[in-house]
Short mmCIF file of C-alpha atoms in Angstrom, two decimals:
data_model
loop_
_atom_site.label_atom_id
_atom_site.label_comp_id
_atom_site.label_asym_id
_atom_site.label_seq_id
_atom_site.Cartn_x
_atom_site.Cartn_y
_atom_site.Cartn_z
CA MET A 1 0.00 0.00 0.00
CA ASP A 2 1.80 3.12 -1.24
CA GLY A 3 1.14 6.68 -0.22
CA ASN A 4 -0.95 7.50 -3.28
CA THR A 5 -3.58 4.86 -2.49
CA VAL A 6 -4.26 6.39 0.92
CA ALA A 7 -3.70 10.03 0.06
CA LYS A 8 -5.70 12.58 2.10
CA ILE A 9 -6.68 9.96 4.68
CA GLY A 10 -6.35 12.61 7.41
CA PRO A 11 -8.87 15.09 5.96
CA LEU A 12 -11.27 12.23 5.17
CA SER A 13 -11.01 10.99 8.75
CA ARG A 14 -11.86 14.46 10.03
CA LEU A 15 -14.82 14.58 7.62
CA ILE A 16 -16.15 11.28 8.98
CA ILE A 17 -15.74 12.49 12.55
CA ARG A 18 -17.65 15.66 11.68
CA GLN A 19 -20.44 13.66 10.02
CA ASP A 20 -20.77 11.44 13.09
CA ARG A 21 -20.09 14.12 15.70
CA ILE A 22 -23.43 13.24 17.33
CA ARG A 23 -23.81 9.57 16.46
CA ILE A 24 -20.44 8.35 17.79
CA PRO A 25 -20.67 10.22 21.13
CA ILE A 26 -24.18 8.82 21.67
CA TRP A 27 -22.90 5.28 21.14
CA LEU A 28 -19.93 5.88 23.45
CA ILE A 29 -21.96 7.55 26.19
CA GLY A 30 -24.56 4.78 26.14
CA LEU A 31 -22.03 1.93 26.22
CA ILE A 32 -19.78 3.54 28.84
CA PHE A 33 -22.69 4.53 31.07
CA PHE A 34 -24.10 0.99 30.89
CA THR A 35 -20.66 -0.49 31.61
CA LEU A 36 -20.08 1.68 34.69
CA VAL A 37 -23.56 1.64 36.19
CA VAL A 38 -23.87 -2.16 36.27
CA PRO A 39 -21.09 -2.95 38.79
CA ALA A 40 -22.24 -0.07 40.99
CA SER A 41 -25.74 -1.55 41.01
CA PHE A 42 -24.41 -5.04 41.65
CA SER A 43 -22.43 -3.70 44.60
CA ASP A 44 -25.65 -2.50 46.24
CA LEU A 45 -27.75 -5.53 45.37
CA TYR A 46 -25.21 -8.31 45.89
CA GLY A 47 -22.82 -6.82 48.41
CA THR A 48 -22.17 -9.98 50.46
CA ASP A 49 -20.52 -13.26 49.55
CA GLU A 50 -23.71 -15.14 50.43
CA GLN A 51 -25.79 -13.06 48.02
CA ARG A 52 -23.32 -13.55 45.21
CA GLU A 53 -23.07 -17.28 45.88
CA GLY A 54 -26.85 -17.49 45.67
CA LEU A 55 -26.78 -15.73 42.30
CA ALA A 56 -23.98 -18.02 41.15
CA GLU A 57 -26.20 -21.01 41.92
CA THR A 58 -28.85 -19.67 39.57
CA MET A 59 -26.29 -19.33 36.78
CA GLN A 60 -25.18 -22.98 36.94
CA ASN A 61 -27.54 -24.28 34.29
CA PRO A 62 -27.23 -24.79 30.52
CA ALA A 63 -29.81 -22.12 29.64
CA MET A 64 -27.88 -19.35 31.40
CA THR A 65 -24.56 -20.64 30.07
CA ALA A 66 -25.98 -20.41 26.56
CA MET A 67 -27.03 -16.81 27.20
CA VAL A 68 -24.02 -15.28 28.95
CA GLY A 69 -21.31 -17.91 28.67
CA PRO A 70 -19.37 -19.80 31.36
CA GLY A 71 -17.89 -18.02 34.36
CA ASP A 72 -15.77 -18.61 37.46
CA LEU A 73 -18.78 -19.47 39.61
CA ASP A 74 -16.63 -20.84 42.44
CA ASN A 75 -15.02 -17.43 42.90
CA TYR A 76 -18.01 -15.18 42.21
CA THR A 77 -16.62 -11.84 43.33
CA LEU A 78 -18.20 -8.56 42.31
CA GLY A 79 -15.76 -8.25 39.41
CA VAL A 80 -16.27 -11.82 38.19
CA MET A 81 -20.03 -11.42 38.44
CA THR A 82 -19.95 -8.17 36.44
CA ALA A 83 -17.83 -9.69 33.69
CA HIS A 84 -19.89 -12.89 33.60
CA GLN A 85 -23.26 -11.15 33.44
CA MET A 86 -22.44 -8.20 31.19
CA LEU A 87 -19.22 -8.51 29.17
CA LEU A 88 -20.45 -10.82 26.41
CA MET A 89 -23.73 -8.95 25.86
CA THR A 90 -22.00 -5.56 25.85
CA ALA A 91 -19.35 -6.83 23.44
CA ALA A 92 -22.09 -7.95 21.03
CA VAL A 93 -23.59 -4.44 21.11
CA VAL A 94 -20.13 -2.96 20.46
CA GLY A 95 -19.86 -5.27 17.45
CA LEU A 96 -23.19 -3.98 16.18
CA MET A 97 -22.01 -0.38 16.61
CA SER A 98 -18.91 -1.04 14.52
CA ILE A 99 -20.90 -2.78 11.80
CA LEU A 100 -23.37 0.06 11.40
CA LEU A 101 -20.73 2.80 11.45
CA VAL A 102 -18.42 1.08 8.95
CA ILE A 103 -21.18 0.28 6.44
CA ARG A 104 -22.51 3.83 6.75
CA HIS A 105 -19.22 5.33 5.58
CA THR A 106 -18.26 2.71 2.99
CA ARG A 107 -20.94 0.87 1.03
CA THR A 108 -23.75 3.35 1.83
CA GLU A 109 -21.61 6.31 0.74
CA GLU A 110 -20.64 4.41 -2.40
CA GLU A 111 -24.24 3.41 -3.10
CA ASP A 112 -25.36 7.04 -2.83
CA GLY A 113 -22.65 8.22 -5.23
CA ARG A 114 -20.59 10.22 -2.74
CA ILE A 115 -17.46 8.04 -3.00
CA GLU A 116 -17.31 8.85 -6.71
CA MET A 117 -17.19 12.54 -5.82
CA ILE A 118 -14.45 11.92 -3.25
CA ARG A 119 -12.36 9.97 -5.74
CA ALA A 120 -12.65 12.84 -8.19
CA LEU A 121 -10.59 14.82 -5.69
CA PRO A 122 -6.87 14.19 -5.07
CA THR A 123 -7.55 11.23 -2.79
CA GLY A 124 -6.32 7.65 -2.92
CA ARG A 125 -8.29 4.63 -4.04
CA LEU A 126 -8.20 3.16 -0.53
CA SER A 127 -8.41 6.44 1.37
CA ASN A 128 -12.09 6.36 2.28
CA LEU A 129 -12.04 2.76 3.51
CA ASN A 130 -8.96 3.32 5.63
CA ALA A 131 -10.19 6.66 6.94
CA THR A 132 -13.34 4.84 8.06
CA LEU A 133 -11.31 2.09 9.73
CA VAL A 134 -9.08 4.68 11.43
CA VAL A 135 -12.09 6.52 12.89
CA ILE A 136 -13.87 3.33 13.99
CA SER A 137 -10.66 1.89 15.45
CA GLY A 138 -10.12 5.14 17.33
CA THR A 139 -13.70 5.01 18.58
CA ASN A 140 -13.16 1.50 19.93
CA LEU A 141 -9.85 2.55 21.49
CA VAL A 142 -11.59 5.42 23.31
CA LEU A 143 -14.28 3.02 24.45
CA ALA A 144 -11.69 0.56 25.74
CA LEU A 145 -9.67 3.16 27.65
CA ILE A 146 -12.60 5.01 29.23
CA SER A 147 -14.38 1.77 30.15
CA GLY A 148 -11.24 0.22 31.61
CA TYR A 149 -10.09 3.16 33.66
CA GLY A 150 -13.69 4.03 34.52
CA LEU A 151 -14.30 0.61 36.05
CA TYR A 152 -11.11 0.89 38.09
CA ALA A 153 -12.02 4.43 39.18
CA LEU A 154 -15.23 3.12 40.76
CA GLY A 155 -13.03 1.81 43.56
CA LEU A 156 -15.19 -1.27 44.11
CA GLU A 157 -13.94 -4.47 45.67
CA SER A 158 -12.24 -6.90 43.24
CA LEU A 159 -12.38 -4.45 40.32
CA ASN A 160 -8.60 -4.23 40.08
CA LEU A 161 -6.68 -2.30 37.43
CA GLU A 162 -5.60 -5.25 35.28
CA GLY A 163 -9.06 -6.78 35.20
CA SER A 164 -10.67 -3.42 34.40
CA LEU A 165 -8.26 -2.73 31.55
CA LEU A 166 -8.83 -6.24 30.22
CA TYR A 167 -12.59 -5.68 30.37
CA GLY A 168 -12.27 -2.50 28.31
CA ALA A 169 -9.73 -4.07 25.94
CA ILE A 170 -12.13 -6.93 25.15
CA LEU A 171 -14.87 -4.45 24.28
CA GLY A 172 -12.55 -2.51 22.01
CA ALA A 173 -11.08 -5.63 20.38
CA THR A 174 -14.54 -7.02 19.67
CA GLY A 175 -15.40 -3.75 17.97
CA LEU A 176 -12.28 -4.04 15.81
CA VAL A 177 -13.17 -7.58 14.72
CA PHE A 178 -16.66 -6.67 13.56
CA ALA A 179 -15.42 -3.46 11.97
CA GLY A 180 -13.25 -5.78 9.88
CA VAL A 181 -16.22 -8.04 9.16
CA ALA A 182 -18.26 -5.05 7.99
CA ALA A 183 -15.39 -3.72 5.87
CA LEU A 184 -15.09 -7.14 4.22
CA PHE A 185 -18.79 -7.43 3.39
CA ALA A 186 -18.78 -3.83 2.16
CA GLN A 187 -16.56 -5.17 -0.64
CA LEU A 188 -18.38 -8.45 -1.19
CA SER A 189 -21.93 -7.08 -1.32
CA GLU A 190 -23.00 -4.53 -3.89
CA SER A 191 -25.59 -2.89 -1.62
CA SER A 192 -25.53 -1.39 1.85
CA ARG A 193 -28.59 -3.44 2.76
CA GLY A 194 -26.80 -6.66 1.86
CA ALA A 195 -23.60 -5.63 3.64
CA VAL A 196 -25.43 -4.83 6.87
CA GLY A 197 -27.50 -8.00 6.66
CA LEU A 198 -24.51 -10.27 6.07
CA SER A 199 -22.43 -8.58 8.78
CA ILE A 200 -25.19 -8.87 11.39
CA ALA A 201 -25.74 -12.47 10.29
CA VAL A 202 -22.08 -13.19 11.09
CA LEU A 203 -22.54 -11.53 14.49
CA LEU A 204 -25.57 -13.72 15.25
CA ILE A 205 -23.89 -16.87 13.94
CA THR A 206 -20.79 -16.32 16.08
CA TYR A 207 -23.06 -15.82 19.10
CA LEU A 208 -24.99 -19.02 18.35
CA ILE A 209 -21.81 -21.04 17.77
CA ARG A 210 -20.52 -19.81 21.10
CA ALA A 211 -23.80 -20.63 22.86
CA ILE A 212 -23.92 -24.18 21.47
CA GLY A 213 -20.22 -24.72 22.13
CA ASP A 214 -20.31 -23.42 25.69
CA VAL A 215 -23.09 -25.89 26.50
CA SER A 216 -21.93 -28.96 24.60
CA ASN A 217 -18.41 -28.71 23.15
CA GLN A 218 -15.85 -26.10 24.16
CA THR A 219 -13.84 -26.73 20.98
CA LEU A 220 -16.79 -25.56 18.91
CA SER A 221 -17.02 -22.40 21.00
CA MET A 222 -13.41 -21.56 20.18
CA LEU A 223 -14.35 -21.22 16.51
CA SER A 224 -16.22 -18.01 17.39
CA PRO A 225 -14.51 -14.74 18.37
CA LEU A 226 -17.30 -14.23 20.90
CA GLY A 227 -16.38 -17.63 22.32
CA TRP A 228 -12.95 -16.28 23.22
CA ILE A 229 -14.40 -13.64 25.53
CA PRO A 230 -15.33 -15.93 28.48
CA GLN A 231 -11.90 -17.55 28.19
CA ALA A 232 -10.31 -14.25 29.25
CA GLU A 233 -11.66 -14.90 32.79
CA VAL A 234 -11.79 -11.18 33.52
CA TYR A 235 -11.21 -10.24 37.19
CA SER A 236 -10.19 -13.85 37.84
CA ASP A 237 -7.12 -15.15 35.98
CA ASN A 238 -7.10 -12.23 33.49
CA HIS A 239 -5.92 -13.94 30.29
CA TRP A 240 -4.92 -11.46 27.58
CA TRP A 241 -4.63 -13.90 24.67
CA PRO A 242 -8.27 -13.38 23.55
CA VAL A 243 -7.58 -9.66 23.09
CA LEU A 244 -4.42 -10.33 21.10
CA SER A 245 -6.21 -12.95 19.01
CA MET A 246 -9.06 -10.59 18.17
CA ILE A 247 -6.65 -7.81 17.24
CA GLY A 248 -4.79 -10.26 14.97
CA LEU A 249 -8.06 -11.35 13.35
CA ALA A 250 -9.07 -7.71 12.86
CA ILE A 251 -5.77 -6.93 11.12
CA ILE A 252 -6.30 -9.85 8.74
CA LEU A 253 -9.86 -8.71 7.97
CA TYR A 254 -8.65 -5.13 7.41
CA ALA A 255 -5.98 -6.37 4.99
CA VAL A 256 -8.38 -8.57 3.02
CA ALA A 257 -10.92 -5.73 2.80
CA ASN A 258 -8.22 -3.38 1.47
CA TYR A 259 -7.11 -5.92 -1.12
CA LEU A 260 -10.66 -6.50 -2.36
CA ASN A 261 -11.33 -2.76 -2.45
CA ALA A 262 -8.21 -2.26 -4.55
CA ILE A 263 -9.21 -4.77 -7.24
CA ARG A 264 -12.96 -4.20 -7.59
CA ASP A 265 -14.77 -1.60 -9.65
CA LEU A 266 -16.56 1.25 -7.95
CA GLY A 267 -20.19 0.41 -7.34
CA GLN A 268 -19.64 -3.30 -7.86
CA GLY A 269 -19.35 -6.22 -5.42
CA PHE A 270 -17.96 -9.72 -5.48
CA LEU A 271 -21.41 -11.09 -4.67
CA PRO A 272 -23.38 -9.40 -7.47
CA SER A 273 -27.13 -9.65 -7.63
CA LYS A 274 -28.53 -12.11 -10.13
CA PRO A 275 -30.15 -10.50 -13.17
CA GLY A 276 -33.89 -10.28 -12.76
CA LYS A 277 -36.66 -11.21 -15.14
CA LYS A 278 -37.10 -9.20 -18.30
CA TYR A 279 -40.64 -8.24 -17.30
CA ALA A 280 -41.82 -7.65 -13.75
CA SER A 281 -44.70 -9.71 -12.45
CA ARG A 282 -48.00 -8.08 -11.56
CA PHE A 283 -47.21 -8.47 -7.87
CA LEU A 284 -43.82 -6.79 -8.24
CA GLN A 285 -45.52 -3.84 -9.92
CA THR A 286 -47.46 -3.12 -6.72
CA PRO A 287 -46.00 -1.10 -3.80
CA ILE A 288 -46.13 -4.08 -1.46
CA GLY A 289 -44.53 -6.35 -4.05
CA LEU A 290 -41.67 -3.93 -4.63
CA ALA A 291 -41.16 -3.38 -0.89
CA LEU A 292 -41.16 -7.13 -0.25
CA ARG A 293 -38.66 -7.71 -3.06
CA LEU A 294 -36.31 -5.11 -1.60
CA GLN A 295 -36.43 -6.76 1.81
CA ARG A 296 -36.57 -10.38 0.73
CA THR A 297 -32.97 -11.29 1.52
CA GLY A 298 -33.06 -9.68 4.95
CA ILE A 299 -36.35 -11.31 5.87
CA ILE A 300 -35.12 -14.77 4.87
CA SER A 301 -31.84 -14.30 6.75
CA TRP A 302 -33.58 -13.16 9.93
CA ALA A 303 -36.13 -15.97 9.65
CA ILE A 304 -33.37 -18.57 9.53
CA GLY A 305 -31.61 -16.86 12.42
CA MET A 306 -34.72 -16.80 14.61
CA LEU A 307 -35.42 -20.47 13.93
CA VAL A 308 -31.83 -21.44 14.77
CA LEU A 309 -31.94 -19.26 17.90
CA GLY A 310 -35.06 -21.06 19.12
CA ILE A 311 -33.51 -24.44 18.37
CA SER A 312 -30.28 -23.54 20.20
CA TYR A 313 -32.14 -22.51 23.36
CA GLY A 314 -34.53 -25.45 23.14
CA SER A 315 -31.64 -27.90 22.92
CA VAL A 316 -30.44 -27.06 26.45
CA LEU A 317 -33.78 -27.55 28.20
CA GLY A 318 -33.25 -31.27 28.67
CA ASP A 319 -30.44 -30.73 31.21
CA LEU A 320 -32.34 -28.40 33.53
CA ASP A 321 -34.13 -31.04 35.60
CA SER A 322 -30.90 -32.94 36.32
CA PHE A 323 -29.23 -29.72 37.45
CA PHE A 324 -31.98 -28.67 39.86
CA GLU A 325 -32.53 -32.12 41.29
CA GLY A 326 -31.29 -32.11 44.88
CA ASN A 327 -30.22 -28.46 44.77
CA GLU A 328 -31.83 -27.15 47.95
CA MET A 329 -31.00 -23.52 47.32
CA MET A 330 -32.59 -23.54 43.89
CA GLU A 331 -35.62 -25.41 45.20
CA GLN A 332 -36.12 -22.68 47.80
CA MET A 333 -35.75 -19.93 45.19
CA LEU A 334 -38.32 -21.55 42.95
CA ALA A 335 -40.75 -22.44 45.73
CA GLN A 336 -42.89 -19.43 44.87
CA GLN A 337 -43.82 -21.07 41.57
CA GLU A 338 -45.15 -24.33 42.93
CA GLY A 339 -47.15 -26.45 40.52
CA TYR A 340 -44.89 -25.75 37.54
CA THR A 341 -41.91 -27.68 36.28
CA ILE A 342 -38.43 -26.16 36.20
CA ILE A 343 -38.63 -25.92 32.42
CA GLU A 344 -41.95 -24.08 32.53
CA GLN A 345 -40.44 -21.56 34.93
CA PHE A 346 -37.48 -20.95 32.63
CA ILE A 347 -39.51 -20.57 29.43
CA PRO A 348 -40.65 -16.95 30.15
CA MET A 349 -37.05 -15.84 30.65
CA LEU A 350 -35.98 -17.45 27.38
CA MET A 351 -39.05 -16.16 25.60
CA ILE A 352 -38.53 -12.49 26.43
CA VAL A 353 -34.97 -12.61 25.04
CA MET A 354 -36.06 -14.31 21.83
CA VAL A 355 -39.11 -12.09 21.30
CA LEU A 356 -37.10 -8.89 21.78
CA LEU A 357 -34.65 -10.13 19.14
CA ALA A 358 -37.58 -11.10 16.91
CA THR A 359 -38.82 -7.50 17.17
CA ILE A 360 -35.79 -6.20 15.28
CA PRO A 361 -36.76 -7.47 11.78
CA PRO A 362 -40.27 -5.93 11.71
CA LEU A 363 -38.88 -2.60 12.95
CA MET A 364 -36.26 -2.73 10.21
CA ALA A 365 -39.04 -3.48 7.72
CA ILE A 366 -41.13 -0.42 8.59
CA ASN A 367 -38.11 1.88 8.94
CA LYS A 368 -37.11 0.87 5.43
CA LEU A 369 -39.83 3.23 4.19
CA TYR A 370 -38.06 6.29 5.59
CA GLY A 371 -34.73 4.93 4.39
CA GLU A 372 -36.08 4.83 0.83
CA GLU A 373 -37.51 8.32 1.30
CA LYS A 374 -34.16 9.77 2.35
CA LYS A 375 -32.58 8.34 -0.79
CA GLY A 376 -35.27 9.85 -3.01
CA ARG A 377 -36.56 6.51 -4.21
CA ILE A 378 -40.27 6.91 -3.47
CA ASP A 379 -40.85 10.10 -5.47
CA HIS A 380 -41.47 8.14 -8.65
CA LEU A 381 -44.00 5.96 -6.81
CA LEU A 382 -45.97 8.84 -5.35
CA GLY A 383 -45.82 10.57 -8.72
CA ARG A 384 -47.91 7.72 -10.15
CA ALA A 385 -51.33 6.44 -9.08
CA VAL A 386 -50.04 5.37 -5.65
CA SER A 387 -51.35 7.09 -2.54
CA ARG A 388 -49.27 7.66 0.57
CA THR A 389 -51.72 5.53 2.54
CA ARG A 390 -51.22 2.63 0.17
CA LEU A 391 -47.44 3.05 0.21
CA MET A 392 -47.09 3.16 3.98
CA GLY A 393 -49.78 0.50 4.35
CA SER A 394 -47.69 -1.85 2.20
CA TYR A 395 -44.66 -1.48 4.45
CA LEU A 396 -46.89 -1.76 7.51
CA VAL A 397 -48.41 -5.04 6.34
CA ILE A 398 -44.93 -6.43 5.69
CA ALA A 399 -43.80 -5.37 9.17
CA ILE A 400 -46.83 -6.95 10.88
CA VAL A 401 -46.51 -10.24 8.97
CA ASN A 402 -42.75 -10.11 9.57
CA GLY A 403 -43.30 -9.83 13.32
CA PHE A 404 -45.79 -12.72 13.30
CA VAL A 405 -43.41 -14.95 11.33
CA MET A 406 -40.34 -14.16 13.45
CA VAL A 407 -42.10 -14.76 16.76
CA SER A 408 -43.64 -17.96 15.39
CA LEU A 409 -40.30 -19.29 14.20
CA THR A 410 -38.66 -18.73 17.58
CA ALA A 411 -41.46 -20.68 19.24
CA ILE A 412 -41.33 -23.46 16.66
CA GLY A 413 -37.55 -23.73 17.03
CA LEU A 414 -37.75 -23.82 20.82
CA TRP A 415 -40.49 -26.45 20.76
CA SER A 416 -38.90 -28.67 18.10
CA ALA A 417 -35.55 -28.89 19.91
CA GLY A 418 -37.05 -28.94 23.39
CA THR A 419 -39.48 -31.75 22.68
CA ALA A 420 -36.59 -33.86 21.39
CA VAL A 421 -34.50 -33.51 24.57
CA VAL A 422 -37.14 -33.18 27.30
CA GLU A 423 -38.48 -36.42 28.66
CA GLY A 424 -42.13 -36.77 27.69
CA GLY A 425 -41.85 -33.97 25.14
CA MET A 426 -43.31 -30.46 25.29
CA GLU A 427 -46.79 -29.29 24.40
CA PHE A 428 -46.68 -27.22 21.22
CA GLY A 429 -49.70 -25.12 22.11
CA SER A 430 -48.18 -24.05 25.41
CA ILE A 431 -44.86 -22.98 23.87
CA TYR A 432 -46.45 -21.30 20.88
CA GLY A 433 -48.94 -19.47 23.08
CA ALA A 434 -46.17 -18.27 25.40
CA ALA A 435 -44.50 -16.66 22.39
CA MET A 436 -47.53 -15.30 20.54
CA ILE A 437 -48.82 -13.56 23.67
CA TYR A 438 -45.98 -11.07 23.09
CA LEU A 439 -47.10 -10.24 19.53
CA PRO A 440 -49.38 -7.34 20.63
CA ALA A 441 -46.38 -5.72 22.35
CA VAL A 442 -44.40 -6.12 19.11
CA LEU A 443 -47.26 -4.43 17.26
CA VAL A 444 -47.13 -1.50 19.69
CA LEU A 445 -43.45 -0.94 18.85
CA ILE A 446 -44.29 -1.11 15.15
CA GLY A 447 -47.03 1.47 15.81
CA ILE A 448 -44.56 3.77 17.56
CA ALA A 449 -42.20 3.46 14.58
CA VAL A 450 -45.08 4.32 12.21
CA CYS A 451 -45.90 7.41 14.31
CA LEU A 452 -42.30 8.56 14.22
CA ILE A 453 -42.18 8.17 10.43
CA GLY A 454 -45.47 10.04 10.13
CA PHE A 455 -44.67 12.98 12.41
CA LEU A 456 -40.96 13.00 13.39
CA PRO A 457 -39.11 11.04 10.68
CA ARG A 458 -35.69 12.29 11.72
CA LEU A 459 -36.18 10.71 15.13
CA THR A 460 -36.92 7.19 13.88
CA SER A 461 -33.78 5.89 15.58
CA ILE A 462 -35.48 6.50 18.95
CA ILE A 463 -37.34 3.21 18.48
CA TRP A 464 -34.05 1.32 18.76
CA MET A 465 -33.24 3.05 22.04
CA TYR A 466 -36.70 2.10 23.31
CA LEU A 467 -36.17 -1.52 22.29
CA LEU A 468 -32.81 -1.52 24.08
CA TYR A 469 -34.51 -0.06 27.16
CA SER A 470 -37.08 -2.87 27.03
CA PHE A 471 -34.29 -5.44 26.91
CA ILE A 472 -32.45 -3.91 29.85
CA VAL A 473 -35.42 -3.56 32.18
CA LEU A 474 -36.95 -6.96 31.38
CA TYR A 475 -33.86 -9.14 30.98
CA LEU A 476 -31.83 -7.48 33.72
CA GLY A 477 -34.73 -6.38 35.90
CA GLY A 478 -34.42 -9.44 38.10
CA LEU A 479 -30.72 -8.89 38.65
CA PHE A 480 -31.10 -5.17 39.39
CA GLN A 481 -34.36 -5.67 41.32
CA PHE A 482 -36.06 -2.84 39.45
CA PRO A 483 -39.46 -1.71 40.79
CA ASP A 484 -42.46 -2.94 38.83
CA TRP A 485 -43.25 0.47 37.33
CA ILE A 486 -39.91 0.48 35.48
CA GLY A 487 -40.99 -2.57 33.51
CA LYS A 488 -44.42 -1.07 32.90
CA LEU A 489 -42.85 1.71 30.81
CA THR A 490 -42.51 -0.81 27.98
CA PRO A 491 -45.43 -2.72 26.40
CA PHE A 492 -43.63 -6.00 27.01
CA GLY A 493 -44.00 -5.36 30.75
CA TYR A 494 -47.78 -5.86 30.51
CA VAL A 495 -47.62 -9.26 28.83
CA PRO A 496 -48.48 -12.19 31.15
CA GLN A 497 -45.61 -14.66 31.46
CA ILE A 498 -47.22 -17.80 30.17
CA PRO A 499 -47.28 -20.54 31.47
CA ILE A 500 -46.40 -19.50 35.06
CA GLU A 501 -48.91 -16.62 35.08
CA GLN A 502 -52.61 -16.74 34.35
CA PHE A 503 -53.68 -15.45 30.96
CA ASP A 504 -55.38 -12.05 31.25
CA VAL A 505 -57.12 -10.90 28.09
CA LEU A 506 -57.45 -7.24 29.13
CA PRO A 507 -53.77 -6.22 28.73
CA VAL A 508 -53.66 -7.99 25.37
CA ILE A 509 -56.74 -6.12 24.13
CA VAL A 510 -55.38 -2.79 25.38
CA LEU A 511 -52.05 -3.37 23.62
CA ILE A 512 -53.79 -4.27 20.35
CA VAL A 513 -56.01 -1.19 20.52
CA LEU A 514 -53.00 1.01 21.34
CA ALA A 515 -51.08 -0.46 18.39
CA VAL A 516 -53.97 0.21 16.00
CA VAL A 517 -54.35 3.80 17.25
CA LEU A 518 -50.62 4.47 16.82
CA MET A 519 -50.64 3.02 13.31
CA VAL A 520 -53.66 5.11 12.27
CA LEU A 521 -52.09 8.27 13.69
CA GLY A 522 -48.87 7.49 11.84
CA LEU A 523 -50.75 7.07 8.56
CA ILE A 524 -52.51 10.42 9.11
CA GLY A 525 -49.22 12.16 9.86
CA TYR A 526 -47.53 10.60 6.83
CA ASN A 527 -50.31 11.86 4.56
CA ARG A 528 -49.98 15.42 5.85
CA ARG A 529 -46.24 16.02 6.15
CA ASP A 530 -43.82 16.98 3.41
CA ILE A 531 -41.75 14.21 1.85
CA ALA A 532 -38.04 14.76 2.33
#
């Protein structure tokens, strides 16, 4: 790589920083705040050895191992508990941040024609890609340093300097790896949509490989970069080789991405789309047909991912009974749910995680409408005999059906694997009902997204923050002992946890009515506002 190929990388880096002067700080503030507030909360809630040992007992089961990975449960100090509960999940979010930022400044810029303008200036062929990688690498370095020193500055017991720096280094290194993954797929795919979809698919696959490997075969887990994270044993033995391995992998991915960028034509990809039919079908000539065609690859990818996720969690249910048998502490903790099996008591916890993940595809489907608007691709539709109501309604129908399919597939996957490993099998209706009861809450989030598109389109990203809030308060609410009203600020907090809670039709009806009202308001707002 000579100097001409990366000419003006400095000014381009400053341009990227200026473009993301709000986006990057928001990501950093959110991740760092979450990283620092968790151990402080744990210190208040689990301040004694007995309390932490009790929590460690609850983590010694395959379902929890699949979720958060293995940990040093025999030495469950405050630091070990923080790393075990939070590090893997936070690292996955950091990976998502890197993917979105890299694709935004590479394939999306190229797709919109801005890279062609940059190359017309005295810049190098590889300047934009490397400027993007420099900025994202710097972002992850800042995250690593502030998180590491911030954890140590809390002054909490067992959060020593080496462990804290290792914690931050793992977050930063994970971000580097998935920045490399995104840079690679930015060269392979010829669209930003495809690059984001493939990169997130790799993130999900590495998480699933780690989950399956941690439960059944540790060698399999080592094939995933996310599987290296628990092996660091942060705040315990503090192994640094996972960080070095991820940095090495990131360098390789960066190099391959640069090579592919150097040999491909601008606007092209190494995974080109297949040529379509000479004449479009009648369905494709409709707004809903066109919208579905644009989202087809993403929908199929997410559908496969949701099915595999359900299967992976269902496959560990067979070991729960053997774990709890004779465990007096766990029997006491679960005494409040008498009359239900151990598996039935764990299903709601698994279900909320899977349903929240299944909410992502339908939100992406409805937000695609504003994405097309920003790129000026719906003007030609509205200029024909297509009303705004019909256009938004098409995307709305796709989002609703998408949500139904994704939630259904998670339930089917959980049931199919669970019934194969659980003695006596599992009742399909019970598992499917426990999942579908969350569909009205999913519809409410879709309704909120529709309202934002209709009235405040520039704030559509707020829906992702709200979904993240729902995950935090519902998944971590038990650990943090949040008051009930915190969970009631999200529609998922009103859903009865089938099968351990009685079905109450009133909250379901209220959520459905609220979703319909939000969708109607969004349609009204979309018809009245100016198109960007």
